[in-house]
PDB file of C-alpha atoms in Angstrom:
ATOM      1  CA  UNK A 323     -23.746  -4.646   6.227  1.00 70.00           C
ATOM      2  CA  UNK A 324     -21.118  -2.745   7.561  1.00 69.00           C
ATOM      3  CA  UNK A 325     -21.826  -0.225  10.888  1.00 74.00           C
ATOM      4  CA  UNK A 326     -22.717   3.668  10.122  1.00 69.00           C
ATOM      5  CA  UNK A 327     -20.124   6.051  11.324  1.00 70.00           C
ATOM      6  CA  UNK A 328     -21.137   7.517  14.823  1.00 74.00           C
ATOM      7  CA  UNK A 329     -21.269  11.008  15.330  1.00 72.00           C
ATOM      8  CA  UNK A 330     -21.821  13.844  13.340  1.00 76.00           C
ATOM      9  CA  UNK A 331     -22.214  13.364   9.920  1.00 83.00           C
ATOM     10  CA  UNK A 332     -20.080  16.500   8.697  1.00 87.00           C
ATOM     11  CA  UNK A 333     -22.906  18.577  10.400  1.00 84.00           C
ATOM     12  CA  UNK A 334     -25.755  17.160   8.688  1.00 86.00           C
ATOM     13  CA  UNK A 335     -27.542  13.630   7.504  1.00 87.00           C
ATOM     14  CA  UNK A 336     -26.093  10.752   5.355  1.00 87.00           C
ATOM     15  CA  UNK A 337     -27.804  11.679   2.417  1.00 91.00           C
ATOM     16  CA  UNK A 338     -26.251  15.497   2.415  1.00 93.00           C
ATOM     17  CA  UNK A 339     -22.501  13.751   3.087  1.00 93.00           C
ATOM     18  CA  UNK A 340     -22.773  11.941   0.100  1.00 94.00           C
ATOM     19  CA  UNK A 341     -23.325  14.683  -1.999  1.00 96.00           C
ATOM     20  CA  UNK A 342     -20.797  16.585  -0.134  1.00 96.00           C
ATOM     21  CA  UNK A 343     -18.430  14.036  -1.017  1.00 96.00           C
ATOM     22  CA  UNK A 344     -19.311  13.567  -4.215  1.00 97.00           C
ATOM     23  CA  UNK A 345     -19.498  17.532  -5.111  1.00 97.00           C
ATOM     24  CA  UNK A 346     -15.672  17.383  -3.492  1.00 97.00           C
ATOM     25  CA  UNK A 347     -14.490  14.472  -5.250  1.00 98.00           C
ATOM     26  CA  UNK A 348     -15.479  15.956  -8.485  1.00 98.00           C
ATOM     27  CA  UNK A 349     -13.914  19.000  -7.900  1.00 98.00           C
ATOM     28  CA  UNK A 350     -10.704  17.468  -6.350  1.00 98.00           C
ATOM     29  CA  UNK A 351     -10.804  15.402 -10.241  1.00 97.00           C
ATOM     30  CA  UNK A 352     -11.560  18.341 -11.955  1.00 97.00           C
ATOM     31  CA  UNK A 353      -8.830  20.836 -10.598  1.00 97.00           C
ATOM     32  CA  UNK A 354      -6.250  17.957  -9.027  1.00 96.00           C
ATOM     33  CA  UNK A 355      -5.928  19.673  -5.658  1.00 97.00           C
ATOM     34  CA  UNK A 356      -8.779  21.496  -3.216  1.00 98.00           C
ATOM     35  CA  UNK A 357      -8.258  23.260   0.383  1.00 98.00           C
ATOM     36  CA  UNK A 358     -11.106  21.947   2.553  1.00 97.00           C
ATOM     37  CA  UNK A 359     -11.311  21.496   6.543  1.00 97.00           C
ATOM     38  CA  UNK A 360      -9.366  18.332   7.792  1.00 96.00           C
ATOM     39  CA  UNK A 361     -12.134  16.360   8.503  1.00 94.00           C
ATOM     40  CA  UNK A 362     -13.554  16.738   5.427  1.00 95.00           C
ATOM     41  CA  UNK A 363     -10.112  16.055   3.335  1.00 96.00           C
ATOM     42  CA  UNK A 364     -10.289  12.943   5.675  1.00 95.00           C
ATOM     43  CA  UNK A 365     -13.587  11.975   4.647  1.00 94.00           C
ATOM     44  CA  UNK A 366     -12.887  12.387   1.354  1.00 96.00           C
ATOM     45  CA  UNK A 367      -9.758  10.107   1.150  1.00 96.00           C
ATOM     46  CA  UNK A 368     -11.010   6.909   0.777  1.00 95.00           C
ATOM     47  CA  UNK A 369     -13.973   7.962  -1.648  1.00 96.00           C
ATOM     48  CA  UNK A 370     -11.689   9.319  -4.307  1.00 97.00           C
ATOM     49  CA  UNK A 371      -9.067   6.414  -4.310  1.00 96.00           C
ATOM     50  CA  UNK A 372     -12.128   4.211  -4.542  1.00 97.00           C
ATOM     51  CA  UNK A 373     -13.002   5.857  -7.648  1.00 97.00           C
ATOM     52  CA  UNK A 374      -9.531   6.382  -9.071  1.00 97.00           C
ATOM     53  CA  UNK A 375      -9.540   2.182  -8.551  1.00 96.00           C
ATOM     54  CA  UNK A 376     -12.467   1.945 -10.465  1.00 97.00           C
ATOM     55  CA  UNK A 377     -11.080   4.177 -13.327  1.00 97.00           C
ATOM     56  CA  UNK A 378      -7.711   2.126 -13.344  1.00 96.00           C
ATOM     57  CA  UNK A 379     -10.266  -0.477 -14.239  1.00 96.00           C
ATOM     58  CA  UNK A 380     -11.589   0.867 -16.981  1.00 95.00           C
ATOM     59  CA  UNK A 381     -14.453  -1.391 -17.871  1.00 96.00           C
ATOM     60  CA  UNK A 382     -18.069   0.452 -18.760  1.00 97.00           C
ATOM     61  CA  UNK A 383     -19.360  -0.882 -15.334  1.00 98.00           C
ATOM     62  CA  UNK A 384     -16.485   0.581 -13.756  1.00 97.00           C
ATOM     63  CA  UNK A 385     -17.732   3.861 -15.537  1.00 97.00           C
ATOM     64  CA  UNK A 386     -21.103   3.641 -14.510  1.00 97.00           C
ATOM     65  CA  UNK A 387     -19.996   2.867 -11.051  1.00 97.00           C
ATOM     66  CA  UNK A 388     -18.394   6.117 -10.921  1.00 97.00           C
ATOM     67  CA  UNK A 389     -20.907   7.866 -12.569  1.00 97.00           C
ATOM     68  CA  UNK A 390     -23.328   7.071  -9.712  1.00 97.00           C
ATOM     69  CA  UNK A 391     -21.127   9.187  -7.535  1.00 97.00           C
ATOM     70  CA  UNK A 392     -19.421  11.687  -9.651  1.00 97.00           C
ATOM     71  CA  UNK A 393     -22.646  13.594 -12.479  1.00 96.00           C
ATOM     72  CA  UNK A 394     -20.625  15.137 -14.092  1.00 96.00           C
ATOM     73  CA  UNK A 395     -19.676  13.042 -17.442  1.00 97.00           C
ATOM     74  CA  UNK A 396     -16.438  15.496 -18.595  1.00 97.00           C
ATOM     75  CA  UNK A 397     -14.930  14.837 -15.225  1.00 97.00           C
ATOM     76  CA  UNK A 398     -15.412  11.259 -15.529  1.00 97.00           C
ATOM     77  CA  UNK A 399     -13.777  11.210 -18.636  1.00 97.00           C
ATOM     78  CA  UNK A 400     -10.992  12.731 -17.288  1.00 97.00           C
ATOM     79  CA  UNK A 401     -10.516  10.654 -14.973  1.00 97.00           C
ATOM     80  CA  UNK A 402     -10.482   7.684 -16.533  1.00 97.00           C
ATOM     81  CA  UNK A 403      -8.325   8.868 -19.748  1.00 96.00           C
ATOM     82  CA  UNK A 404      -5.864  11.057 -18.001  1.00 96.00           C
ATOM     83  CA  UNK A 405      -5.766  10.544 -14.120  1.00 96.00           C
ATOM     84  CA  UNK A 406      -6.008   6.390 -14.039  1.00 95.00           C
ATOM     85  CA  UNK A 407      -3.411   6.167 -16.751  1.00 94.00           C
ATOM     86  CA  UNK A 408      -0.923   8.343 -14.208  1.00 93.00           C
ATOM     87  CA  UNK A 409      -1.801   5.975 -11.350  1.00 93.00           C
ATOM     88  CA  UNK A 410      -1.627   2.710 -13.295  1.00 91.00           C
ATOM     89  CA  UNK A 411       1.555   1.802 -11.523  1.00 89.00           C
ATOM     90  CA  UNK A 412       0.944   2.630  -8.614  1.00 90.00           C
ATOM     91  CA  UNK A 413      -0.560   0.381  -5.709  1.00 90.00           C
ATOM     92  CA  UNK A 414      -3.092   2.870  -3.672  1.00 91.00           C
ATOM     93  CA  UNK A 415      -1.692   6.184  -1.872  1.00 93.00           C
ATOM     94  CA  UNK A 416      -3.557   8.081  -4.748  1.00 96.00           C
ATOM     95  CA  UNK A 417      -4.594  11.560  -2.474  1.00 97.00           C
ATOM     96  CA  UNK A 418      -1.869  13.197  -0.421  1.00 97.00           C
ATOM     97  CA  UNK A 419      -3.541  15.418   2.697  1.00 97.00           C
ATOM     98  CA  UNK A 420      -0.959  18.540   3.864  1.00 97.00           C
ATOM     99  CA  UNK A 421      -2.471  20.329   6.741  1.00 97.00           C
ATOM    100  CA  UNK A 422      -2.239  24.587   5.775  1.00 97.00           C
ATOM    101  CA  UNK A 423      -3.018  26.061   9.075  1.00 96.00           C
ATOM    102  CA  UNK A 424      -6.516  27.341   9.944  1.00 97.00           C
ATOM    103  CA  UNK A 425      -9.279  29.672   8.327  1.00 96.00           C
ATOM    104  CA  UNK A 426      -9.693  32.899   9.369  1.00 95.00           C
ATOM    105  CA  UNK A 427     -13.069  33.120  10.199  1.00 94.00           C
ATOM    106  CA  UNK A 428     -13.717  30.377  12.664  1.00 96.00           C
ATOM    107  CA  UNK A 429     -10.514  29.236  13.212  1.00 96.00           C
ATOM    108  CA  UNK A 430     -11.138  26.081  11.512  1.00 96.00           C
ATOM    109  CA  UNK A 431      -8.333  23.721  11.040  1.00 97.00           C
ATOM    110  CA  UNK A 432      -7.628  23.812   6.853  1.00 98.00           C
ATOM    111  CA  UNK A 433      -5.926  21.049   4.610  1.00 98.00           C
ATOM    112  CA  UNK A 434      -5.425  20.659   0.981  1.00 98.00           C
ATOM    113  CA  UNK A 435      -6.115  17.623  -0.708  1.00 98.00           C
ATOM    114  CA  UNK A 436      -4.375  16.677  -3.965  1.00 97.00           C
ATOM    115  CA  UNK A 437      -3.694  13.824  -6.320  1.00 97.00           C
ATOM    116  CA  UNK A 438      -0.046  11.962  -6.182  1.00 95.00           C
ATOM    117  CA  UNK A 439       1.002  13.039  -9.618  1.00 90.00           C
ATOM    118  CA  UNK A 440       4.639  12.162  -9.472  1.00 87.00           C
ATOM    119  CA  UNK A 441       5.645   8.679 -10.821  1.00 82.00           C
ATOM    120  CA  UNK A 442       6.120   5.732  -8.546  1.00 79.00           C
ATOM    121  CA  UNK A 443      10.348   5.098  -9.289  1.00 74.00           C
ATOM    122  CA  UNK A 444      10.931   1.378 -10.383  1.00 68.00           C
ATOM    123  CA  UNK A 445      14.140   1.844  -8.589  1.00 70.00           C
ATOM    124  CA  UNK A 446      13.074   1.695  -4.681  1.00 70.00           C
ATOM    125  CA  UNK A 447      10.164  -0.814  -5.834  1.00 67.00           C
ATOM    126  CA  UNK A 448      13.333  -2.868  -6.280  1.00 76.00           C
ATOM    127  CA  UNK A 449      15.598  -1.953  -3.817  1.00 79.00           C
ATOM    128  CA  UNK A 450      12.434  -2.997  -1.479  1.00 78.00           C
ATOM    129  CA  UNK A 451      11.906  -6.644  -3.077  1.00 82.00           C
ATOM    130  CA  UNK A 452      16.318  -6.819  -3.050  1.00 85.00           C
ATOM    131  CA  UNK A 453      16.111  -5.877   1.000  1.00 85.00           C
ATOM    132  CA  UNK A 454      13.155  -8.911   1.431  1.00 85.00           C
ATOM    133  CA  UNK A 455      14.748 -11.322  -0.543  1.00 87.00           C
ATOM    134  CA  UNK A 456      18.351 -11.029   1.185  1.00 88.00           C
ATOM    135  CA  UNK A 457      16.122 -11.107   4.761  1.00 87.00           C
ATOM    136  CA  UNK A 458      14.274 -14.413   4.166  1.00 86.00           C
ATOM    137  CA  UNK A 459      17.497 -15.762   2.890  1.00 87.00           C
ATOM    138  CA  UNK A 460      19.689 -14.514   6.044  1.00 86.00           C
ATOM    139  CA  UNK A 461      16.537 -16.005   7.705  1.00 83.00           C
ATOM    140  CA  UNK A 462      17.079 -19.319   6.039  1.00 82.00           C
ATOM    141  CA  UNK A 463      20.742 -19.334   6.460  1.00 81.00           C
ATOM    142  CA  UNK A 464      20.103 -18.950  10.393  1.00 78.00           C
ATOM    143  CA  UNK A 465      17.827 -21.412  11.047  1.00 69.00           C
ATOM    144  CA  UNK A 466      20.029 -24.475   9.788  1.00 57.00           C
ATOM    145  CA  UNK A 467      23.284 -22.729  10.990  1.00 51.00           C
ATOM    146  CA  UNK A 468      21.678 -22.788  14.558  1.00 51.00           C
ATOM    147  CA  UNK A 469      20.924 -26.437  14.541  1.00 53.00           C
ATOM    148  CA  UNK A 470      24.159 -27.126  12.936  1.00 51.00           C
ATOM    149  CA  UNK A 471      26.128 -25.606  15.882  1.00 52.00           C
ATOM    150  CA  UNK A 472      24.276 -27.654  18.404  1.00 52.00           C
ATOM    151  CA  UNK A 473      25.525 -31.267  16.770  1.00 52.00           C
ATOM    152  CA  UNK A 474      28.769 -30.001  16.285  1.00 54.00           C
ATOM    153  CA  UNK A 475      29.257 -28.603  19.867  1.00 55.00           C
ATOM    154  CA  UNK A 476      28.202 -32.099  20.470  1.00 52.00           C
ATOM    155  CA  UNK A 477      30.586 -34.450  22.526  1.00 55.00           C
ATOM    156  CA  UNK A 478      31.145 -37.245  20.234  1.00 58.00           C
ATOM    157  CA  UNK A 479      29.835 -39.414  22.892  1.00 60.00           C
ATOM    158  CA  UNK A 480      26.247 -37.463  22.797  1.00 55.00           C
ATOM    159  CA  UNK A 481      26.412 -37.925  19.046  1.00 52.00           C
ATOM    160  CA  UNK A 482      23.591 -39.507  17.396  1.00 56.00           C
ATOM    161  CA  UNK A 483      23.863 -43.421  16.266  1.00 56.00           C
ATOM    162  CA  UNK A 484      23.693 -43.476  12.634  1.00 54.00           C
ATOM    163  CA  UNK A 485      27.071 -41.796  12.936  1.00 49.00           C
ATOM    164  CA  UNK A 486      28.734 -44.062  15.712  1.00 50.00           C
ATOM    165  CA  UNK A 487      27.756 -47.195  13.506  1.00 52.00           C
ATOM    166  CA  UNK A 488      29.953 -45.259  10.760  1.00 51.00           C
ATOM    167  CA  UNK A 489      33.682 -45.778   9.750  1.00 53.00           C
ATOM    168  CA  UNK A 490      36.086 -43.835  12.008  1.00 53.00           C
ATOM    169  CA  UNK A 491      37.668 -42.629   8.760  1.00 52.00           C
ATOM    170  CA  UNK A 492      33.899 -40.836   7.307  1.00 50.00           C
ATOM    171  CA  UNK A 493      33.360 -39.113  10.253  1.00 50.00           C
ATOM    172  CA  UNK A 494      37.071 -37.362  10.081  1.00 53.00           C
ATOM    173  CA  UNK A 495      36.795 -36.457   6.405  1.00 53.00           C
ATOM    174  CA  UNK A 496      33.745 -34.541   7.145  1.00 51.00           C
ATOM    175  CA  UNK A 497      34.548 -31.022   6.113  1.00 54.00           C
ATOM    176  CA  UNK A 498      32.886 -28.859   9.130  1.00 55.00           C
ATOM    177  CA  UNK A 499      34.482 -25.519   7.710  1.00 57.00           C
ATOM    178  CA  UNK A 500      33.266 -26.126   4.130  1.00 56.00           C
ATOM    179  CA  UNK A 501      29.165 -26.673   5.017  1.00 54.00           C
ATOM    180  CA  UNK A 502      29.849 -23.302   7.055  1.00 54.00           C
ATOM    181  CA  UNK A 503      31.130 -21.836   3.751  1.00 55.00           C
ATOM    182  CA  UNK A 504      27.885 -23.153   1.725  1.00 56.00           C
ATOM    183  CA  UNK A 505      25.734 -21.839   4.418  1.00 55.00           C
ATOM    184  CA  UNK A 506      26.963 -18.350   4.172  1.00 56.00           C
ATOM    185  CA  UNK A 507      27.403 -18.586   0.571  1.00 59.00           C
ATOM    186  CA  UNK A 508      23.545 -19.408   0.341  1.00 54.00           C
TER     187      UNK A 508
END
């Protein structure tokens, strides 16, 4: 069972931060962006792209799940027919905090909330598994080049004995400049 958070409880019990949450998440669902205090847009974060997870799901215990937090049964439907079908590509990062400056009345730091809307582009999700690919291969390609440059530097002398007990004429015809080509080609 995981640890309570210490501290104030956004200046009341457990019990009165849940609902808080919940009223906020259902209100950050039902209008798609809120202005709130920082700590509570913080708060909120992880409790609405829990229940945007369970709505990508889409099963009826996902529905009930979120129905123990959010009461309202229109918002819920919303969410799960128009917001989760938005998200459905994309991998978490659902709420987007900007901070707005503070309130006017006790100075309080303000932020808005809102949901990621825009589409997650297929383009850098590539570019991103191109840019690992070519590193694990350049990776690769060092690793044996490295060891290769150590026998080759090699006095003939120092050279292992598998290739002493071989023909003069094998060891001459051994292209060194074309394995370097394969490496790099690889």
């Amino acid at each position: 069972m995981p640890t309570p958070a210490k501290g104030p409880r956004l200046g009341s019990g457990p019990a009165h931060e849940r609902l808080m949450l919940a009223n906020l998440s259902t209100q950050l669902f039902e209008h798609g962006r809120i202005t709130t205090t920082e700590t509570k847009a913080k708060r909120l974060r992880p409790v609405a792209e829990r229940l945007i997870t369970f709505a990508k799901r889409g099963d009826l215990h996902a529905r009930r799940r979120v129905l123990r937090v959010v009461r309202d049964k229109s918002v819920v439907h919303t969410l799960f027919t128009e917001i989760a079908p938005q998200m459905a590509e994309r991998e978490g990062g659902y709420t987007r905090i900007t901070k707005v400056g503070t309130r006017k009345g006790d100075n309080a730091p303000l932020a808005v909330i809102e949901l990621v809307t825009e589409p997650v582009s297929p383009k850098q999700a590539v570019v991103r598994e191109a840019e690992k690919a070519a590193e694990k291969a350049s990776k690769k390609a060092d690793k044996p080049a490295a060891k290769a440059d150590t026998v080759d530097d090699a006095p003939v002398e120092d050279a292992p004995a598998a290739v002493e007990d071989a023909p003069a004429e094998d060891v001459q015809d051994a292209p060194v400049e074309d394995a370097a080509e394969e490496k790099k080609e690889a």
